[in-house]
Amino acid sequence: MSNSKEFTVPPVIFPSGGNPGLSGTVQRRPTVPFQPRPNTSNAIPFMSFDVGAATTSSFPAPHFTPSAPSFEDEPPLLEELGINTKQIWHKTTSILNPFRVSNLNNLHDDADLSGPVLLVMSFGLFQLLAGKIHFGIILGWVTVSALFLYVVFNMLAGRNGTLDLYRCVSLIGYCMLPMVILSALSLFLPQGGFAISAVAVVFVIWSTRACTTLLVQVARWDEHRGLVGYVCFLIYTLFSLLVVF
């Protein structure tokens, strides 16, 4: 005997023109794609922006005044570096006369190293043309000579000595002009001969007289001039030996 039960299923009724699953509910009309929804509390409002008005009002064009500095008003590069070419020329030409060395209204009181470096390098260049590489020796001897002359002069002058080391290097460098001329003449004279030795003595006396005169004028001290001249004679004799031998 089989135990079977019968289940009664109610009939399903579909409304006409509707969705079977939304029976008895309010139907909504579908919206068009990419259509903005109505404003709600969390919606972001749309703001318009005028590009032309922003460029004209918010960013005004820069205004250049006529008094603004230009490249034409800039000083020369040598002047910005503190190199006075006219002063160097006047200092150099003041030593050209071996019989009358003048300070030219205290011209050498304003010491500089631009002219001495130029003369020392010229001296080394003429030595290089003669087949002698003496740049390091020349720079070392100039330094030692300036220290030697500075110490000796201030020891002789005592409290009256007003010569500083910077001015001493400047004077020794400018008085190297006769040595530069001697180095140029040595290219046409035989090395180690009597002619170049006699010419070297003349140029050493020229440099010694110029350096001694300028030292006395710059330091305003005229005592023991012979001893100062002897020190200068030793210094420039040392440089002349590089030319002769």
Coordinates of C-alpha atoms in Angstrom, one line a residue:
M1 CA 0.0 0.0 0.0
S2 CA 1.7 3.2 -1.1
N3 CA 1.6 6.4 0.9
S4 CA 1.1 9.3 -1.6
K5 CA 0.1 12.8 -1.0
E6 CA -1.4 15.2 -3.4
F7 CA -0.2 18.9 -3.5
T8 CA -2.4 21.5 -4.8
V9 CA -0.7 24.3 -6.8
P10 CA -2.5 27.5 -7.2
P11 CA -2.8 28.8 -10.7
V12 CA -0.4 31.5 -11.9
I13 CA -2.0 34.5 -13.5
F14 CA 0.2 36.9 -15.6
P15 CA -1.1 40.5 -15.9
S16 CA -1.3 41.8 -19.4
G17 CA 1.6 44.0 -20.5
G18 CA 3.6 43.8 -17.2
N19 CA 6.5 42.1 -15.7
P20 CA 5.7 38.8 -14.1
G21 CA 7.9 39.4 -11.1
L22 CA 6.6 43.0 -10.5
S23 CA 3.0 42.1 -10.1
G24 CA 1.1 44.6 -8.0
T25 CA 4.0 47.2 -7.9
V26 CA 4.4 50.6 -9.5
Q27 CA 6.3 50.4 -12.8
R28 CA 9.1 52.9 -13.7
R29 CA 9.8 54.2 -17.1
P30 CA 13.4 53.4 -18.3
T31 CA 15.8 56.3 -18.5
V32 CA 17.9 57.3 -21.5
P33 CA 21.6 56.3 -21.2
F34 CA 24.0 59.0 -19.9
Q35 CA 21.1 61.2 -18.8
P36 CA 21.8 63.1 -15.6
R37 CA 19.7 62.1 -12.7
P38 CA 17.6 64.6 -10.8
N39 CA 19.4 66.6 -8.1
T40 CA 19.8 64.9 -4.8
S41 CA 21.5 65.8 -1.6
N42 CA 24.8 64.1 -2.6
A43 CA 25.0 65.4 -6.2
I44 CA 27.9 67.6 -7.3
P45 CA 26.7 70.8 -9.0
F46 CA 28.1 71.7 -12.5
M47 CA 30.0 75.0 -12.7
S48 CA 30.8 76.7 -15.9
F49 CA 34.3 78.2 -16.5
D50 CA 35.2 81.0 -19.0
V51 CA 38.7 80.5 -20.3
G52 CA 38.9 83.8 -22.1
A53 CA 38.0 85.8 -19.0
A54 CA 40.5 83.9 -16.8
T55 CA 43.4 84.6 -19.2
T56 CA 42.6 88.3 -19.4
S57 CA 41.9 89.1 -15.8
S58 CA 43.7 86.5 -13.6
F59 CA 47.0 86.5 -15.4
P60 CA 48.0 90.0 -16.5
A61 CA 50.9 90.5 -18.9
P62 CA 54.3 91.4 -17.4
H63 CA 55.2 95.0 -17.5
F64 CA 58.8 96.0 -18.2
T65 CA 59.9 99.4 -17.2
P66 CA 62.4 101.4 -19.4
S67 CA 64.8 101.7 -16.4
A68 CA 65.4 98.0 -16.2
P69 CA 69.2 97.1 -16.5
S70 CA 70.3 95.5 -19.8
F71 CA 73.5 93.7 -20.9
E72 CA 74.7 96.9 -22.6
D73 CA 75.0 98.6 -19.3
E74 CA 77.1 95.9 -17.7
P75 CA 80.8 96.8 -17.0
P76 CA 83.5 94.9 -18.9
L77 CA 84.7 91.6 -17.6
L78 CA 88.2 92.8 -16.8
E79 CA 86.8 95.6 -14.7
E80 CA 84.6 93.2 -12.8
L81 CA 87.6 91.0 -12.1
G82 CA 89.6 94.1 -10.8
I83 CA 92.1 94.2 -13.7
N84 CA 92.8 97.8 -14.7
T85 CA 94.6 97.5 -18.1
K86 CA 95.4 101.3 -18.2
Q87 CA 97.0 101.2 -14.8
I88 CA 99.0 98.1 -15.7
W89 CA 100.2 99.9 -18.9
H90 CA 101.2 103.0 -17.0
K91 CA 103.1 101.0 -14.3
T92 CA 105.0 99.1 -17.0
T93 CA 105.9 102.1 -19.1
S94 CA 107.2 103.9 -15.9
I95 CA 110.1 101.4 -15.8
L96 CA 111.1 101.7 -19.5
N97 CA 113.4 104.6 -18.9
P98 CA 116.5 103.2 -17.2
F99 CA 117.8 106.7 -16.3
R100 CA 114.7 108.1 -14.7
V101 CA 112.2 105.8 -12.9
S102 CA 109.2 107.8 -11.8
N103 CA 106.3 106.7 -9.6
L104 CA 103.9 108.8 -11.7
N105 CA 102.0 110.4 -8.8
N106 CA 102.2 107.5 -6.5
L107 CA 101.0 105.1 -9.2
H108 CA 102.7 102.0 -7.6
D109 CA 101.1 102.7 -4.2
D110 CA 98.1 100.7 -5.5
A111 CA 99.6 97.3 -5.7
D112 CA 98.3 94.5 -8.0
L113 CA 99.4 91.2 -9.2
S114 CA 97.9 91.2 -12.7
G115 CA 100.9 93.0 -14.3
P116 CA 103.6 91.0 -12.4
V117 CA 102.0 87.7 -13.4
L118 CA 101.9 88.8 -17.0
L119 CA 105.6 89.8 -17.0
V120 CA 106.7 86.6 -15.1
M121 CA 104.8 84.4 -17.6
S122 CA 106.3 86.4 -20.5
F123 CA 109.8 85.8 -19.0
G124 CA 109.1 82.1 -18.8
L125 CA 107.7 82.0 -22.3
F126 CA 110.9 83.5 -23.8
Q127 CA 112.9 80.9 -21.8
L128 CA 110.7 78.2 -23.3
L129 CA 111.4 79.4 -26.8
A130 CA 115.1 79.1 -25.9
G131 CA 114.6 75.5 -24.9
K132 CA 114.5 76.0 -21.2
I133 CA 111.4 75.1 -19.1
H134 CA 111.8 77.3 -16.0
F135 CA 108.1 78.2 -15.1
G136 CA 108.2 76.5 -11.7
I137 CA 111.7 77.8 -10.9
I138 CA 110.7 81.4 -11.8
L139 CA 107.5 81.3 -9.7
G140 CA 109.4 79.8 -6.8
W141 CA 112.2 82.3 -7.0
V142 CA 109.8 85.2 -7.2
T143 CA 108.1 84.0 -4.0
V144 CA 111.4 83.5 -2.1
S145 CA 112.8 86.8 -3.4
A146 CA 109.7 88.7 -2.2
L147 CA 109.9 87.2 1.3
F148 CA 113.6 87.9 1.5
L149 CA 113.2 91.6 0.4
Y150 CA 110.3 92.0 2.7
V151 CA 112.2 90.8 5.8
V152 CA 115.3 92.7 5.0
F153 CA 113.6 96.0 4.3
N154 CA 111.4 95.9 7.4
M155 CA 114.4 94.9 9.6
L156 CA 116.3 97.9 8.3
A157 CA 113.4 100.3 8.5
G158 CA 112.3 99.1 12.0
R159 CA 109.2 100.9 13.1
N160 CA 109.3 103.2 10.1
G161 CA 108.8 100.2 7.7
T162 CA 105.4 100.4 5.9
L163 CA 106.1 97.9 3.2
D164 CA 103.8 94.9 3.1
L165 CA 104.4 91.6 1.4
Y166 CA 101.7 92.1 -1.3
R167 CA 103.2 95.4 -2.4
C168 CA 106.7 93.9 -2.3
V169 CA 105.6 91.1 -4.7
S170 CA 104.0 93.7 -7.0
L171 CA 107.2 95.8 -7.2
I172 CA 109.5 92.9 -7.9
G173 CA 107.1 91.7 -10.6
Y174 CA 107.0 95.0 -12.4
C175 CA 110.7 95.4 -12.2
M176 CA 111.1 92.1 -14.0
L177 CA 110.5 94.0 -17.3
P178 CA 114.2 94.4 -18.1
M179 CA 114.6 90.7 -17.4
V180 CA 111.9 90.0 -19.9
I181 CA 113.7 92.1 -22.5
L182 CA 116.9 90.3 -21.8
S183 CA 115.2 87.0 -22.2
A184 CA 113.9 88.1 -25.6
L185 CA 117.4 89.3 -26.7
S186 CA 119.0 86.1 -25.6
L187 CA 117.2 84.3 -28.4
F188 CA 119.6 86.1 -30.9
L189 CA 122.8 85.8 -28.8
P190 CA 125.0 82.8 -28.2
Q191 CA 124.4 81.2 -24.8
G192 CA 127.2 81.5 -22.2
G193 CA 129.2 84.0 -24.3
F194 CA 130.8 87.3 -23.4
A195 CA 128.2 89.3 -25.3
I196 CA 125.2 88.0 -23.4
S197 CA 127.0 88.3 -20.1
A198 CA 127.8 92.0 -20.7
V199 CA 124.2 92.7 -21.8
A200 CA 122.9 90.8 -18.7
V201 CA 125.0 93.1 -16.4
V202 CA 123.4 96.2 -17.9
F203 CA 119.8 94.8 -17.5
V204 CA 120.5 93.7 -14.0
I205 CA 121.6 97.2 -13.0
W206 CA 118.5 98.6 -14.8
S207 CA 116.1 96.3 -12.8
T208 CA 118.0 97.0 -9.5
R209 CA 117.8 100.7 -9.9
A210 CA 114.1 100.6 -10.8
C211 CA 113.2 98.3 -7.9
T212 CA 115.2 100.3 -5.3
T213 CA 113.8 103.6 -6.4
L214 CA 110.2 102.4 -6.3
L215 CA 110.7 100.8 -2.9
V216 CA 112.0 104.0 -1.4
Q217 CA 109.2 106.0 -3.0
V218 CA 106.4 103.6 -2.0
A219 CA 107.7 103.0 1.6
R220 CA 108.6 106.7 2.2
W221 CA 111.9 105.6 3.7
D222 CA 115.2 106.8 2.3
E223 CA 117.7 105.4 4.8
H224 CA 120.2 102.6 4.0
R225 CA 119.3 102.8 0.3
G226 CA 122.6 101.1 -0.6
L227 CA 121.7 98.0 1.4
V228 CA 118.2 97.8 -0.2
G229 CA 119.8 98.2 -3.6
Y230 CA 122.3 95.4 -2.8
V231 CA 119.4 93.0 -2.0
C232 CA 117.6 93.9 -5.3
F233 CA 120.9 93.4 -7.1
L234 CA 121.2 89.8 -5.8
I235 CA 117.6 89.1 -6.7
Y236 CA 117.8 90.1 -10.3
T237 CA 121.3 88.6 -10.7
L238 CA 119.7 85.3 -9.8
F239 CA 117.1 85.7 -12.6
S240 CA 119.8 86.7 -15.1
L241 CA 121.6 83.5 -14.5
L242 CA 118.6 81.6 -16.0
V243 CA 119.1 83.6 -19.2
V244 CA 122.8 83.4 -19.5
F245 CA 123.3 79.7 -18.8

